[in-house]
Every structure is written in structure tokens, then in C-alpha cells.
Short mmCIF file of C-alpha atoms in Angstrom, two decimals:
data_model
loop_
_atom_site.label_atom_id
_atom_site.label_comp_id
_atom_site.label_asym_id
_atom_site.label_seq_id
_atom_site.Cartn_x
_atom_site.Cartn_y
_atom_site.Cartn_z
CA MET A 111 22.52 5.68 46.10
CA TYR A 112 24.11 4.83 49.41
CA PHE A 113 27.41 6.11 48.08
CA TRP A 114 25.73 9.42 47.28
CA LYS A 115 24.20 9.56 50.76
CA CYS A 116 27.61 8.93 52.39
CA TRP A 117 29.18 11.66 50.28
CA ARG A 118 26.24 13.99 51.03
CA GLU A 119 26.84 13.60 54.77
CA THR A 120 30.62 14.03 54.77
CA ARG A 121 31.15 16.59 52.03
CA VAL A 122 31.32 19.61 54.36
CA SER A 123 34.08 18.07 56.48
CA PHE A 124 35.82 16.96 53.29
CA TYR A 125 35.89 20.54 51.98
CA VAL A 126 37.25 21.79 55.32
CA PHE A 127 40.01 19.16 55.29
CA LEU A 128 40.76 19.95 51.65
CA LEU A 129 41.25 23.61 52.51
CA ILE A 130 43.58 22.68 55.37
CA ALA A 131 45.45 20.23 53.11
CA VAL A 132 46.05 22.90 50.48
CA THR A 133 47.23 25.35 53.15
CA LEU A 134 49.56 22.77 54.69
CA ALA A 135 50.93 21.81 51.29
CA VAL A 136 52.05 25.38 50.71
CA LEU A 137 53.15 26.07 54.27
CA PRO A 138 56.49 24.12 54.52
CA TRP A 139 57.99 26.06 51.63
CA LYS A 140 56.76 29.43 52.94
CA ILE A 141 57.99 28.74 56.50
CA MET A 142 61.35 27.46 55.35
CA ASP A 143 61.72 30.38 52.96
CA TYR A 144 61.03 32.80 55.79
CA ALA A 145 63.07 31.11 58.53
CA MET A 146 65.95 29.39 56.74
CA GLY A 147 66.26 31.09 53.40
CA ASP A 148 70.06 31.10 53.73
CA LEU A 149 70.35 27.27 53.85
CA GLY A 150 71.84 25.42 50.92
CA ALA A 151 69.31 24.25 48.31
CA GLY A 152 69.78 20.53 49.17
CA GLN A 153 69.37 20.95 52.91
CA PHE A 154 66.49 23.37 52.42
CA PHE A 155 64.68 20.83 50.26
CA ALA A 156 65.29 17.93 52.67
CA LEU A 157 64.01 19.88 55.69
CA ALA A 158 60.98 21.28 53.87
CA TRP A 159 60.21 17.81 52.48
CA MET A 160 60.36 16.31 55.97
CA MET A 161 58.00 19.00 57.24
CA LEU A 162 55.61 18.14 54.46
CA VAL A 163 55.78 14.43 55.31
CA PHE A 164 55.02 15.13 58.99
CA ALA A 165 52.30 17.66 58.22
CA SER A 166 50.58 15.25 55.80
CA SER A 167 50.76 12.40 58.33
CA ALA A 168 49.27 14.61 61.06
CA LEU A 169 46.43 16.01 58.96
CA LEU A 170 45.59 12.73 57.28
CA SER A 171 45.50 10.96 60.66
CA VAL A 172 42.83 13.34 61.89
CA ALA A 173 41.00 13.27 58.55
CA GLY A 174 41.21 9.48 58.39
CA MET A 175 39.85 9.04 61.89
CA SER A 176 37.05 11.52 61.36
CA LEU A 177 36.08 9.94 58.02
CA GLY A 178 36.30 6.48 59.60
CA ALA A 179 33.89 7.63 62.29
CA THR A 180 31.20 8.59 59.75
CA GLY A 181 30.70 5.19 58.16
CA ILE A 182 27.93 2.68 58.72
CA SER A 183 28.34 2.93 62.51
CA GLU A 184 26.51 6.26 62.39
CA GLU A 185 23.43 4.45 61.07
CA PHE A 186 23.17 2.81 64.49
CA ALA A 187 23.96 5.99 66.41
CA HIS A 188 21.28 7.92 64.48
CA LYS A 189 18.86 4.98 64.67
CA THR A 190 18.54 4.82 60.89
CA ALA A 191 19.92 1.28 60.60
CA GLY A 192 16.37 -0.12 60.61
CA PHE A 193 15.62 1.96 57.52
CA LEU A 194 18.88 1.20 55.73
CA LEU A 195 19.06 -2.52 56.44
CA THR A 196 15.55 -3.08 55.10
CA LYS A 197 16.76 -1.93 51.69
CA PRO A 198 17.32 -4.89 49.34
CA ARG A 199 21.10 -4.98 49.50
CA SER A 200 23.51 -7.15 51.47
CA ILE A 201 25.21 -5.90 54.60
CA ARG A 202 28.50 -6.36 52.76
CA PHE A 203 27.31 -3.82 50.17
CA PHE A 204 26.56 -1.18 52.81
CA VAL A 205 29.77 -1.77 54.77
CA TRP A 206 32.03 -1.54 51.73
CA THR A 207 30.12 1.30 50.04
CA ALA A 208 30.41 3.47 53.15
CA TRP A 209 34.06 2.51 53.48
CA ALA A 210 34.76 3.23 49.80
CA ALA A 211 32.99 6.61 49.89
CA ASN A 212 35.12 7.70 52.83
CA ALA A 213 38.31 6.07 51.54
CA LEU A 214 37.95 7.95 48.25
CA GLN A 215 37.69 11.25 50.10
CA PHE A 216 40.69 10.25 52.16
CA LEU A 217 42.67 9.43 49.00
CA ALA A 218 41.61 12.70 47.38
CA LEU A 219 42.92 14.61 50.41
CA THR A 220 46.13 12.59 50.36
CA GLY A 221 46.65 13.11 46.65
CA THR A 222 46.00 16.83 46.87
CA MET A 223 48.31 17.40 49.78
CA VAL A 224 51.16 15.16 48.70
CA LEU A 225 51.19 16.00 45.01
CA MET A 226 50.66 19.72 45.52
CA GLY A 227 53.22 20.03 48.31
CA ALA A 228 55.78 17.91 46.52
CA SER A 229 55.33 19.75 43.22
CA ILE A 230 55.77 23.15 44.88
CA LEU A 231 58.92 22.05 46.73
CA SER A 232 60.33 20.37 43.69
CA TRP A 233 59.76 23.50 41.61
CA ARG A 234 61.06 25.86 44.31
CA CYS A 235 64.27 23.87 44.96
CA HIS A 236 64.84 22.70 41.38
CA VAL A 237 64.91 19.06 42.53
CA PRO A 238 63.42 16.51 40.11
CA PHE A 239 60.13 15.11 41.35
CA THR A 240 60.80 11.33 41.41
CA GLY A 241 58.80 8.31 42.46
CA ARG A 242 61.54 7.45 44.93
CA LEU A 243 60.89 10.73 46.76
CA LEU A 244 57.17 10.10 46.80
CA LEU A 245 57.80 6.73 48.48
CA THR A 246 58.78 8.67 51.62
CA PHE A 247 55.09 9.42 52.11
CA VAL A 248 54.00 5.78 51.95
CA PRO A 249 54.62 4.73 55.61
CA GLY A 250 52.68 7.77 56.85
CA LEU A 251 49.85 7.11 54.42
CA ILE A 252 49.53 3.46 55.41
CA MET A 253 49.62 4.49 59.06
CA THR A 254 46.74 6.93 58.50
CA LEU A 255 44.84 4.35 56.41
CA LEU A 256 45.26 1.99 59.34
CA MET A 257 43.80 4.59 61.70
CA PHE A 258 40.93 5.17 59.26
CA GLY A 259 40.16 1.45 59.12
CA MET A 260 40.52 0.99 62.85
CA THR A 261 38.14 3.87 63.60
CA TYR A 262 35.67 2.37 61.13
CA LEU A 263 35.87 -1.03 62.83
CA LEU A 264 35.73 0.33 66.38
CA GLY A 265 32.75 2.50 65.37
CA VAL A 266 30.92 -0.62 64.20
CA LEU A 267 31.81 -2.48 67.40
CA HIS A 268 30.53 0.44 69.49
CA ARG A 269 27.64 1.08 67.08
CA ASN A 270 28.65 4.72 67.32
CA GLY A 271 31.20 6.56 65.18
CA ARG A 272 32.15 9.08 67.85
CA ASN A 273 32.95 6.31 70.32
CA GLY A 274 34.94 4.61 67.59
CA PHE A 275 36.95 7.80 67.13
CA ILE A 276 37.67 8.08 70.86
CA SER A 277 38.60 4.40 71.11
CA CYS A 278 40.98 4.69 68.16
CA LEU A 279 42.57 7.73 69.75
CA GLY A 280 43.04 5.65 72.89
CA VAL A 281 44.66 2.85 70.88
CA VAL A 282 46.98 5.34 69.14
CA ILE A 283 48.13 6.60 72.54
CA VAL A 284 48.25 3.35 74.50
CA PHE A 285 49.55 0.92 71.84
CA PRO A 286 53.02 2.52 71.43
CA ILE A 287 53.38 2.73 75.22
CA ILE A 288 52.65 -0.99 75.53
CA LEU A 289 55.08 -1.82 72.72
CA LYS A 290 57.84 0.29 74.23
CA SER A 291 57.25 -1.17 77.69
CA LEU A 292 57.41 -4.73 76.37
CA GLU A 293 60.60 -3.96 74.57
CA TYR A 294 62.19 -2.11 77.50
CA PHE A 295 61.29 -4.51 80.33
CA TRP A 296 61.06 -7.89 78.61
CA HIS A 297 63.01 -7.31 75.37
CA VAL A 298 60.02 -8.49 73.37
CA HIS A 299 59.64 -6.84 69.99
CA LEU A 300 56.14 -7.06 68.59
CA PRO A 301 55.29 -5.88 65.07
CA SER A 302 54.48 -2.20 65.13
CA PRO A 303 53.42 0.32 62.46
CA GLY A 304 56.67 2.11 63.32
CA ASP A 305 58.51 -0.75 61.55
CA MET A 306 57.40 0.77 58.25
CA TYR A 307 59.75 3.72 58.71
CA PRO A 308 63.32 3.09 57.46
CA VAL A 309 64.96 5.28 60.13
CA GLU A 310 63.97 6.62 63.54
CA MET A 311 62.23 10.00 63.57
CA SER A 312 64.90 11.54 65.79
CA GLU A 313 67.60 10.43 63.38
CA MET A 314 65.67 11.85 60.47
CA ILE A 315 65.43 15.25 62.11
CA LEU A 316 69.20 15.32 62.72
CA HIS A 317 69.99 14.06 59.22
CA PRO A 318 67.24 15.24 56.88
CA GLU A 319 69.00 13.73 53.88
CA LEU A 320 67.93 10.30 55.22
CA ILE A 321 64.43 11.17 54.06
CA ALA A 322 65.28 9.63 50.70
CA THR A 323 65.89 6.22 52.30
CA LEU A 324 63.42 3.70 50.92
CA PRO A 325 60.81 2.38 53.37
CA ARG A 326 60.77 -1.34 54.26
CA LEU A 327 58.54 -3.38 51.99
CA TRP A 328 57.15 -6.18 54.16
CA PRO A 329 56.02 -4.06 57.10
CA LEU A 330 54.28 -1.81 54.55
CA VAL A 331 52.48 -4.74 52.96
CA GLY A 332 51.62 -6.26 56.34
CA TRP A 333 50.12 -3.10 57.83
CA LEU A 334 48.31 -2.30 54.58
CA LEU A 335 46.64 -5.70 54.84
CA VAL A 336 45.73 -5.01 58.46
CA ALA A 337 44.18 -1.67 57.39
CA LEU A 338 42.15 -3.42 54.68
CA ALA A 339 41.12 -6.21 57.08
CA CYS A 340 39.35 -3.70 59.34
CA PRO A 341 36.28 -3.14 57.10
CA PHE A 342 36.18 -6.87 56.40
CA ILE A 343 35.99 -7.60 60.13
CA ALA A 344 33.35 -4.85 60.45
CA GLN A 345 31.33 -6.66 57.78
CA LEU A 346 31.59 -9.98 59.63
CA VAL A 347 30.52 -8.29 62.86
CA LEU A 348 27.52 -6.59 61.26
CA GLU A 349 26.40 -9.76 59.51
CA ARG A 350 26.04 -11.31 62.94
CA THR A 351 24.35 -8.30 64.48
CA GLU A 352 20.63 -8.05 65.18
CA LEU A 353 18.71 -4.83 65.26
CA MET B 874 2.72 -21.96 53.17
CA ASN B 875 3.05 -20.51 49.64
CA GLU B 876 -0.55 -19.38 49.23
CA PHE B 877 0.13 -17.01 52.08
CA ALA B 878 1.98 -13.70 51.85
CA ILE B 879 3.39 -14.45 55.29
CA GLY B 880 3.49 -17.89 56.83
CA SER B 881 5.23 -19.08 59.92
CA GLU B 882 5.52 -22.32 61.83
CA ASN B 883 6.39 -22.15 65.52
CA LEU B 884 8.36 -18.96 64.93
CA ALA B 885 10.15 -18.10 68.15
CA LYS B 886 12.62 -15.59 69.51
CA ALA B 887 14.21 -15.81 72.92
CA TYR B 888 16.87 -13.77 74.65
CA GLY B 889 18.20 -16.19 77.23
CA ASP B 890 15.27 -16.89 79.52
CA ILE B 891 13.12 -14.15 78.07
CA HIS B 892 10.78 -15.39 75.37
CA ALA B 893 9.77 -12.47 73.18
CA VAL B 894 7.92 -14.63 70.65
CA ARG B 895 6.74 -18.11 71.63
CA GLY B 896 6.23 -20.27 68.58
CA ILE B 897 3.63 -18.44 66.58
CA ASN B 898 1.90 -19.80 63.47
CA LEU B 899 0.96 -16.90 61.24
CA ASN B 900 -1.02 -17.32 58.05
CA VAL B 901 -1.48 -14.02 56.22
CA PRO B 902 -3.46 -14.54 53.01
CA ARG B 903 -2.25 -12.79 49.87
CA GLY B 904 -4.05 -9.68 48.64
CA GLY B 905 -5.78 -8.74 51.87
CA ILE B 906 -5.31 -6.51 54.88
CA TYR B 907 -4.23 -8.34 58.01
CA GLY B 908 -4.39 -6.56 61.35
CA PHE B 909 -1.71 -7.77 63.75
CA LEU B 910 -2.90 -6.64 67.13
CA GLY B 911 -1.28 -6.62 70.50
CA ARG B 912 -0.35 -4.53 73.46
CA ASN B 913 2.97 -2.76 73.84
CA GLY B 914 5.69 -5.38 74.23
CA ALA B 915 3.44 -8.19 73.03
CA GLY B 916 5.97 -9.31 70.42
CA LYS B 917 4.63 -7.54 67.32
CA THR B 918 7.79 -5.67 66.39
CA THR B 919 10.04 -8.64 67.17
CA THR B 920 7.92 -10.75 64.83
CA ILE B 921 8.20 -8.13 62.10
CA LYS B 922 11.97 -7.89 62.56
CA MET B 923 12.28 -11.64 62.11
CA LEU B 924 10.14 -11.50 58.98
CA LEU B 925 12.39 -8.80 57.53
CA GLY B 926 15.64 -10.55 58.44
CA LEU B 927 16.67 -7.92 60.98
CA MET B 928 16.61 -10.60 63.69
CA ARG B 929 17.34 -14.29 63.55
CA PRO B 930 14.61 -16.58 64.90
CA THR B 931 15.69 -18.90 67.69
CA GLY B 932 13.11 -21.45 66.63
CA GLY B 933 10.66 -22.34 63.90
CA ALA B 934 10.51 -21.10 60.34
CA ALA B 935 8.88 -18.31 58.41
CA GLN B 936 8.25 -17.47 54.79
CA VAL B 937 7.46 -14.12 53.26
CA LEU B 938 6.00 -14.13 49.74
CA GLY B 939 7.02 -17.78 49.57
CA MET B 940 10.65 -17.06 50.47
CA ASP B 941 12.52 -18.23 53.52
CA VAL B 942 13.35 -15.39 55.92
CA ARG B 943 16.66 -16.96 56.93
CA HIS B 944 18.09 -17.39 53.44
CA GLU B 945 16.31 -15.04 51.05
CA ARG B 946 16.42 -11.75 52.91
CA ILE B 947 17.36 -9.57 49.94
CA ALA B 948 14.74 -11.08 47.62
CA ILE B 949 12.11 -10.53 50.33
CA LEU B 950 13.17 -6.91 50.86
CA GLN B 951 13.02 -6.29 47.10
CA ARG B 952 9.26 -6.93 47.19
CA THR B 953 8.41 -5.74 50.69
CA ALA B 954 7.87 -2.19 51.90
CA PHE B 955 8.25 -1.44 55.57
CA VAL B 956 7.20 1.38 57.83
CA SER B 957 9.05 1.18 61.10
CA GLU B 958 7.65 1.77 64.55
CA LYS B 959 10.45 4.31 65.08
CA LYS B 960 10.02 6.95 62.44
CA THR B 961 13.67 8.02 62.29
CA LEU B 962 15.34 8.89 58.99
CA TYR B 963 18.45 10.79 57.92
CA PRO B 964 18.00 14.13 59.69
CA SER B 965 19.88 16.26 57.17
CA LEU B 966 18.10 14.95 54.08
CA THR B 967 14.87 16.41 52.72
CA PRO B 968 11.93 14.17 51.74
CA PHE B 969 12.88 14.90 48.13
CA GLU B 970 16.41 13.60 48.77
CA LEU B 971 15.05 10.61 50.67
CA VAL B 972 12.93 9.75 47.64
CA ARG B 973 16.05 10.09 45.47
CA PHE B 974 17.91 7.83 47.90
CA SER B 975 15.21 5.13 48.03
CA ARG B 976 14.32 5.12 44.35
CA GLY B 977 17.58 3.47 43.30
CA PHE B 978 16.94 0.37 45.38
CA TYR B 979 13.67 -0.64 43.71
CA PRO B 980 13.06 -1.36 40.03
CA THR B 981 9.32 -1.12 40.71
CA TRP B 982 9.55 2.41 42.13
CA SER B 983 6.80 4.78 40.95
CA ASP B 984 7.55 8.49 40.52
CA SER B 985 3.90 9.19 39.70
CA ALA B 986 3.02 7.72 43.12
CA VAL B 987 5.52 10.12 44.71
CA GLU B 988 3.76 13.01 42.98
CA LYS B 989 0.33 11.75 44.00
CA TYR B 990 0.97 10.91 47.65
CA SER B 991 3.23 13.86 48.43
CA HIS B 992 0.36 16.12 47.35
CA LEU B 993 -2.29 14.06 49.09
CA PHE B 994 -0.42 14.00 52.39
CA GLU B 995 0.80 17.59 51.94
CA ILE B 996 4.43 16.73 52.66
CA PRO B 997 6.91 19.63 52.55
CA MET B 998 9.36 17.95 50.18
CA LYS B 999 12.15 20.49 50.48
CA GLN B 1000 12.38 20.76 54.24
CA ARG B 1001 15.04 18.81 56.14
CA PHE B 1002 13.67 15.70 57.81
CA GLU B 1003 14.75 16.86 61.27
CA LYS B 1004 12.72 20.06 60.84
CA LEU B 1005 9.50 18.20 60.03
CA SER B 1006 6.76 17.70 62.59
CA ASN B 1007 6.30 14.16 63.95
CA GLY B 1008 3.21 13.74 61.80
CA ASN B 1009 5.06 14.78 58.66
CA GLN B 1010 7.94 12.46 59.51
CA THR B 1011 5.46 9.58 59.65
CA LYS B 1012 4.03 10.70 56.31
CA VAL B 1013 7.51 10.56 54.72
CA TRP B 1014 7.88 6.95 55.86
CA LEU B 1015 4.48 6.14 54.37
CA LEU B 1016 5.34 7.94 51.14
CA LEU B 1017 8.54 5.93 50.73
CA ALA B 1018 6.71 2.67 51.42
CA LEU B 1019 3.76 3.38 49.14
CA CYS B 1020 5.89 4.42 46.15
CA GLN B 1021 8.03 1.31 46.24
CA GLY B 1022 5.55 -0.77 44.23
CA ALA B 1023 5.86 -3.58 46.76
CA ASP B 1024 3.83 -6.80 46.88
CA LEU B 1025 3.74 -6.67 50.66
CA LEU B 1026 3.42 -3.64 52.92
CA ILE B 1027 4.46 -4.19 56.52
CA LEU B 1028 3.26 -1.26 58.58
CA ASP B 1029 4.34 -1.08 62.21
CA GLU B 1030 2.18 1.50 63.98
CA PRO B 1031 1.77 3.51 60.77
CA THR B 1032 -0.58 6.12 62.19
CA THR B 1033 1.73 7.40 64.94
CA ALA B 1034 1.36 11.16 65.31
CA LEU B 1035 -0.99 11.47 62.33
CA ASP B 1036 -4.01 13.76 62.51
CA PRO B 1037 -7.47 12.19 61.96
CA ILE B 1038 -7.73 13.55 58.42
CA THR B 1039 -4.44 12.00 57.36
CA VAL B 1040 -5.38 8.74 59.09
CA ASP B 1041 -8.57 8.78 57.06
CA GLN B 1042 -6.63 9.45 53.83
CA LEU B 1043 -4.18 6.70 54.65
CA MET B 1044 -6.94 4.18 55.29
CA HIS B 1045 -8.47 5.15 51.96
CA VAL B 1046 -5.14 4.74 50.16
CA LEU B 1047 -4.50 1.36 51.77
CA ALA B 1048 -7.99 0.02 51.23
CA GLU B 1049 -8.21 1.13 47.60
CA ASP B 1050 -4.90 1.92 45.89
CA ALA B 1051 -2.73 -0.71 47.52
CA LEU B 1052 -5.28 -3.50 47.38
CA ASP B 1053 -6.12 -2.68 43.75
CA ARG B 1054 -2.50 -3.45 42.92
CA GLY B 1055 -2.86 -6.82 44.62
CA CYS B 1056 -0.66 -5.76 47.49
CA THR B 1057 -0.94 -7.53 50.84
CA ILE B 1058 -0.97 -5.27 53.88
CA PHE B 1059 0.28 -6.45 57.26
CA PHE B 1060 -0.97 -3.76 59.58
CA CYS B 1061 0.53 -3.88 63.03
CA SER B 1062 -1.12 -1.69 65.63
CA HIS B 1063 -2.74 -1.31 68.99
CA GLN B 1064 -5.21 1.19 67.51
CA LEU B 1065 -8.01 -1.32 67.23
CA GLU B 1066 -10.54 1.02 65.62
CA GLU B 1067 -8.24 1.67 62.67
CA VAL B 1068 -7.65 -2.01 62.10
CA GLU B 1069 -11.34 -2.77 62.46
CA ARG B 1070 -12.10 -0.23 59.74
CA ILE B 1071 -9.99 -1.78 57.01
CA ALA B 1072 -8.72 -5.22 57.98
CA GLU B 1073 -10.15 -8.42 56.56
CA TYR B 1074 -8.13 -10.67 58.82
CA ALA B 1075 -6.85 -10.22 62.35
CA GLY B 1076 -4.31 -11.88 64.57
CA PHE B 1077 -4.06 -11.18 68.29
CA ILE B 1078 -0.72 -11.52 69.98
CA ASP B 1079 0.05 -11.21 73.67
CA HIS B 1080 3.16 -12.16 75.63
CA GLY B 1081 4.65 -13.57 72.44
CA LYS B 1082 1.74 -15.97 71.84
CA LEU B 1083 -0.72 -15.77 69.00
CA LEU B 1084 -4.05 -15.88 70.83
CA MET B 1085 -6.24 -16.03 67.77
CA GLU B 1086 -6.09 -15.59 64.03
CA ALA B 1087 -9.11 -15.52 61.75
CA ARG B 1088 -11.15 -13.55 59.28
CA LEU B 1089 -12.39 -10.46 61.09
CA ASP B 1090 -16.00 -11.01 60.05
CA ASP B 1091 -15.85 -14.55 61.40
CA ILE B 1092 -14.47 -13.34 64.70
CA LYS B 1093 -17.15 -10.70 65.00
CA SER B 1094 -19.94 -13.05 63.95
CA LYS B 1095 -18.97 -15.77 66.42
CA PHE B 1096 -18.17 -13.80 69.55
CA ARG B 1097 -21.26 -12.87 71.55
CA LEU B 1098 -21.94 -11.31 74.92
CA ILE B 1099 -24.80 -13.15 76.62
CA THR B 1100 -26.42 -11.56 79.64
CA ALA B 1101 -28.51 -13.84 81.80
CA ALA B 1102 -30.20 -13.68 85.18
CA GLY B 1103 -30.59 -16.69 87.41
CA ASN B 1104 -29.31 -18.68 90.35
CA SER B 1105 -26.30 -21.00 90.36
CA LEU B 1106 -25.58 -20.69 86.68
CA PRO B 1107 -22.23 -22.04 85.39
CA ALA B 1108 -19.42 -19.66 86.30
CA GLN B 1109 -16.47 -21.46 84.74
CA THR B 1110 -14.79 -20.76 81.43
CA SER B 1111 -14.56 -23.46 78.79
CA PRO B 1112 -13.36 -23.65 75.19
CA GLN B 1113 -16.72 -22.15 74.25
CA VAL B 1114 -16.95 -19.62 77.11
CA LEU B 1115 -14.13 -17.11 77.05
CA SER B 1116 -15.09 -15.24 80.22
CA VAL B 1117 -17.79 -15.01 82.86
CA ASP B 1118 -18.60 -11.93 84.95
CA VAL B 1119 -20.90 -12.48 87.87
CA GLU B 1120 -22.65 -9.63 89.64
CA GLU B 1121 -25.26 -10.82 92.17
CA ASP B 1122 -27.70 -12.84 90.06
CA PHE B 1123 -26.56 -11.43 86.73
CA TYR B 1124 -24.12 -13.37 84.58
CA ARG B 1125 -22.26 -11.97 81.57
CA TYR B 1126 -20.79 -14.64 79.32
CA VAL B 1127 -18.48 -13.98 76.39
CA VAL B 1128 -18.83 -16.98 74.11
CA THR B 1129 -16.61 -17.74 71.16
CA ARG B 1130 -19.10 -19.84 69.13
CA ASP B 1131 -22.65 -21.26 69.09
CA ALA B 1132 -24.11 -18.44 71.18
CA GLU B 1133 -27.69 -19.50 70.46
CA SER B 1134 -27.20 -23.06 71.70
CA PHE B 1135 -25.39 -21.79 74.80
CA ALA B 1136 -28.25 -19.37 75.53
CA ALA B 1137 -30.74 -22.21 75.08
CA GLU B 1138 -28.80 -24.32 77.56
CA LEU B 1139 -28.85 -21.46 80.08
CA SER B 1140 -32.61 -21.19 79.64
CA ARG B 1141 -32.96 -24.91 80.26
CA ASN B 1142 -31.07 -24.37 83.54
CA GLY B 1143 -33.68 -21.84 84.63
CA ALA B 1144 -31.91 -18.68 83.54
CA THR B 1145 -33.58 -15.71 81.92
CA VAL B 1146 -31.44 -14.67 78.97
CA THR B 1147 -31.85 -10.91 78.73
CA SER B 1148 -29.67 -10.19 75.72
CA ILE B 1149 -27.31 -11.66 73.15
CA ALA B 1150 -25.12 -8.86 71.85
CA THR B 1151 -22.39 -8.65 69.27
CA LEU B 1152 -18.94 -7.51 70.36
CA GLY B 1153 -16.59 -4.97 68.82
CA LEU B 1154 -12.97 -5.77 68.10
CA ARG B 1155 -11.89 -3.84 71.19
CA GLU B 1156 -14.04 -5.95 73.53
CA ILE B 1157 -12.96 -9.17 71.88
CA PHE B 1158 -9.32 -8.17 72.16
CA LEU B 1159 -9.69 -7.19 75.81
CA GLN B 1160 -11.46 -10.43 76.65
CA LEU B 1161 -8.80 -12.52 74.93
CA VAL B 1162 -5.96 -10.72 76.69
CA ARG B 1163 -7.69 -10.90 80.09
CA LYS B 1164 -8.24 -14.61 79.66
CA GLU B 1165 -4.57 -15.08 78.83
CA GLN B 1166 -3.56 -13.16 81.94
#
């Protein structure tokens, strides 16, 4: 029932994001066709594929953060927590149900955009659609899943989804600056979600064929675990919260 | 404590130096209506939140339907219906959808009760909750609580924003339908007249302390206002004398028991006892709170 209620409250934004995802999945091919139709098939594919990877990361970041902001934290913001938490279910049930309802929407958006975009490009450029190519999306997806989880957790800490969204946005902006500063001034390298990418972005733009390079495994696993730890921490926080 | 629907021993809640509830001992018998009375900020809602597991007590223990509030929260909530003081629900859902939402949580849910009470209270079932009037929002809360098939109904200010006709219907429903099912009703309010109408038992709370708890009839039969005229009559309170008002040679005593013997003693001291009157719940409550202050 709570799953249904979560879906009921986020379905409009899900449909909007789905529409944008479908548009963005088609867009790289159309833009490339219009602007660089005279490129060789290989280079055309690599550039269009890279555009799709960036577009999916950008859209899914926003979608992830906005879905993360509509979880159980909104029960506190709307003052409905007193109603919900007097239902005979554990807090763990509510935390994970809200997370799962939003995560499923997030995965549906991801699947639609990635599979649709990749299929179109693969068909247009006559390049076989392989699992190895799909792996290029994984770092971006884990990054957005991390932002989804972080917004969810920060929303619970603030007891307000919107504040969670703003805080996560702040972290996304400030965290890389801190990491870069540490590295530049003190030569300290802390683990960063950027470690998931096999090559630097700038390098990838200059040499689009590098897109097929496999991402690094352990940073992927590590940051995936961090993303999944966020709702768990949210659960622990809520179990200690009083209304 | 098991013969009671709600039982507590020295139940306390403190926030640092602020003591919201100061070791109360509640005994709410099963199958009756218990009026939990107190002023705003007396500790009523905090007590309820502890009973429902929404707050952790800082001292003492409590049991609801024989189950410990600290460890059996879900089992308690399975059999307890609650109407909150703040009548907020999901703004975009209609009462119909709220029923659909709540139904899945309770195996004892009654759809025939939904039919019955939605008609009785005239609830617009297809209008979004945020568009409903305050009175109708309260009615939705009551509908959800009454249809749950609970063994215990905890109602925190359940008549907020209700018109007199609906209040009357609600009292009728509580006094007949709910009690017929063997349900215990814990009615928390500062509307003393409403409680007086239906409650069998009453507990008075003020500044986090339970001032008194007893059968309502016993309270009303024992408390008396004695008016006497005379010189130099006793003007101090005692365990028997709750309050004394002196105006020239007229003394007004509120006594908590043995009014006849107290009046006889006044007569022996040369007083002329002009009347021995019963007191309503309101007067009793006011006297108790004034004494505490």
C-alpha cells in the first residue's frame, strides 16, 4: 500500500522525466546526423555514443535527486509522519519501500534512455550492440544512484526532501572542489566517484574511441556500496527519531 | 497491568530539564471509555505518543493491551486506532484513496463500516483531502480509525472543527458501536462536556502529573461544594478539602469525600451550612488544576 502511495505521488514527475529521456535518447543521433553527417561511421558512432552517455548522466542525476527528495522525508515535511508511523509496520519497511518505489522509477528511466538510445545508434551506425559498450554507462549510472541515495539520506536528516535536494546539490558542487584542492595543495588523493571513469573526460572528448575502455571494477563496487548504504543509514537515523 | 487496556508505572518523558510527563500511573480498564483531560500543554499528547511508540519514555514503563510499548510497537499498532491532534493527511489523496491506503495494513478492516460511517458523517469521498473543510478532514481521520476494527481507539482531540451535529453522531457511534464491539476508547480532550457525556472513567493531567484518576460517577458523587456562614471557620486545605474560598463570613469548601461529616463538623463549630451541592466535571477539573497551581 505504501508502495502504491509513493508511486501515486511521483508518477507525474516520472512521466515528465520519461518523456525527456525518450527525447534525449533520440537526440544524439539526430544532432550528429545534422551537424556531422560527413564523418566516418566509426567516429560518428563514438561521438554520438559519448553524447548519449553524457546526456543520460545529466538527466539521470536530476531525476535521481528529485526522486530521492520525494521519499520518506516528505512525510515529515508534510506532517503526515504521525499518520504513517502509527501504521503497524516497522520503520525499516517504510524507509526501504519508499526507496524501492523511487529506485524502480529511476531504473525504468535509466533502462529506457540507455537501451533506446543505444539501440538507435547501433542500428543507425551498423555497430553491434554489445555488453561491453553498455558498460560505458555504468560509472554514470552508479554516480547518479549515489546522488539519489545521498539526496534520500540528506532529506531524512533534514526531515525535508527539498532541503535534502539542495544539500545534495551543494555536496555535488563542493565535494569535487575539496578533492581537487587536497590533491593540488597537499598531494592527497582521496577516493572520489571520478575514480570509476577509466579515462579523463577531456581525454575522452579528444579521443572518442576511448569510450569503449572498460571502467574500473573496484571503484564501481565501492561507490555502489556507498549508494546502497545511504538508505540504510537513513533507516538507522529514523529508528532513533522521535516525532 | 494486563486487565487494563492501558497501564503505566511512573511513565515519564523529559527533554533535558523540561519534564513533559512526570511519572504517571495510568490504569485504563478494558471495554470502557476513559476521558484523559488536561489543559493545552499538560502532557496529554506526549503521553499518547509514548503509548504509540512515537516517543521513547525517559522513565517508567507502559503497556498497551498487555504489550510493552518499548518492544512491541507493531503488535500494539495492529490493534490500536489513533486519531491525531493534528489532522493532516496526504493532501493529494481523496478519502476513498486514503481508505484504500489504510485498508492494507489491517486484517480486521471493515469495508461495511466505511460504507456506514462515510454516509453517516457525509464525507465527500472523491474530493482531494486538501480541498476538504477542516471539519471534513477530521471526519476522514475518524472514519479511518473507526473502520480499522481496533481493540483500542486513542482519540486525541477528536472533535476539532466538528459541528455540533457531527459531534453528537460521533458520541453516539463511540458510545454504542465501538463499545458493543468491546473496544476501549481513550478519549483525550479539553472539551470537558463531551467527555462528561460519554466517559465512564476520567484522568486529569496537568503539568505532566496525573492529578486524579477514577470512575467518573465516583468522582462526581464524592466531590461536593459546601457553602457555610460563620466566624473563624477553618480556611486551610487538607486531603479532604480541595479548596476554600472566603468572602466576608461566607465560606465555600470543595471537599473530595465525606461531605456530610465535614458539614456536620462545621455545624459543630457554629457554622450555618447553607448548601451542599454536587459539582460538574468542569468545576472539579478547575478546582484540581487551581490546587495544583
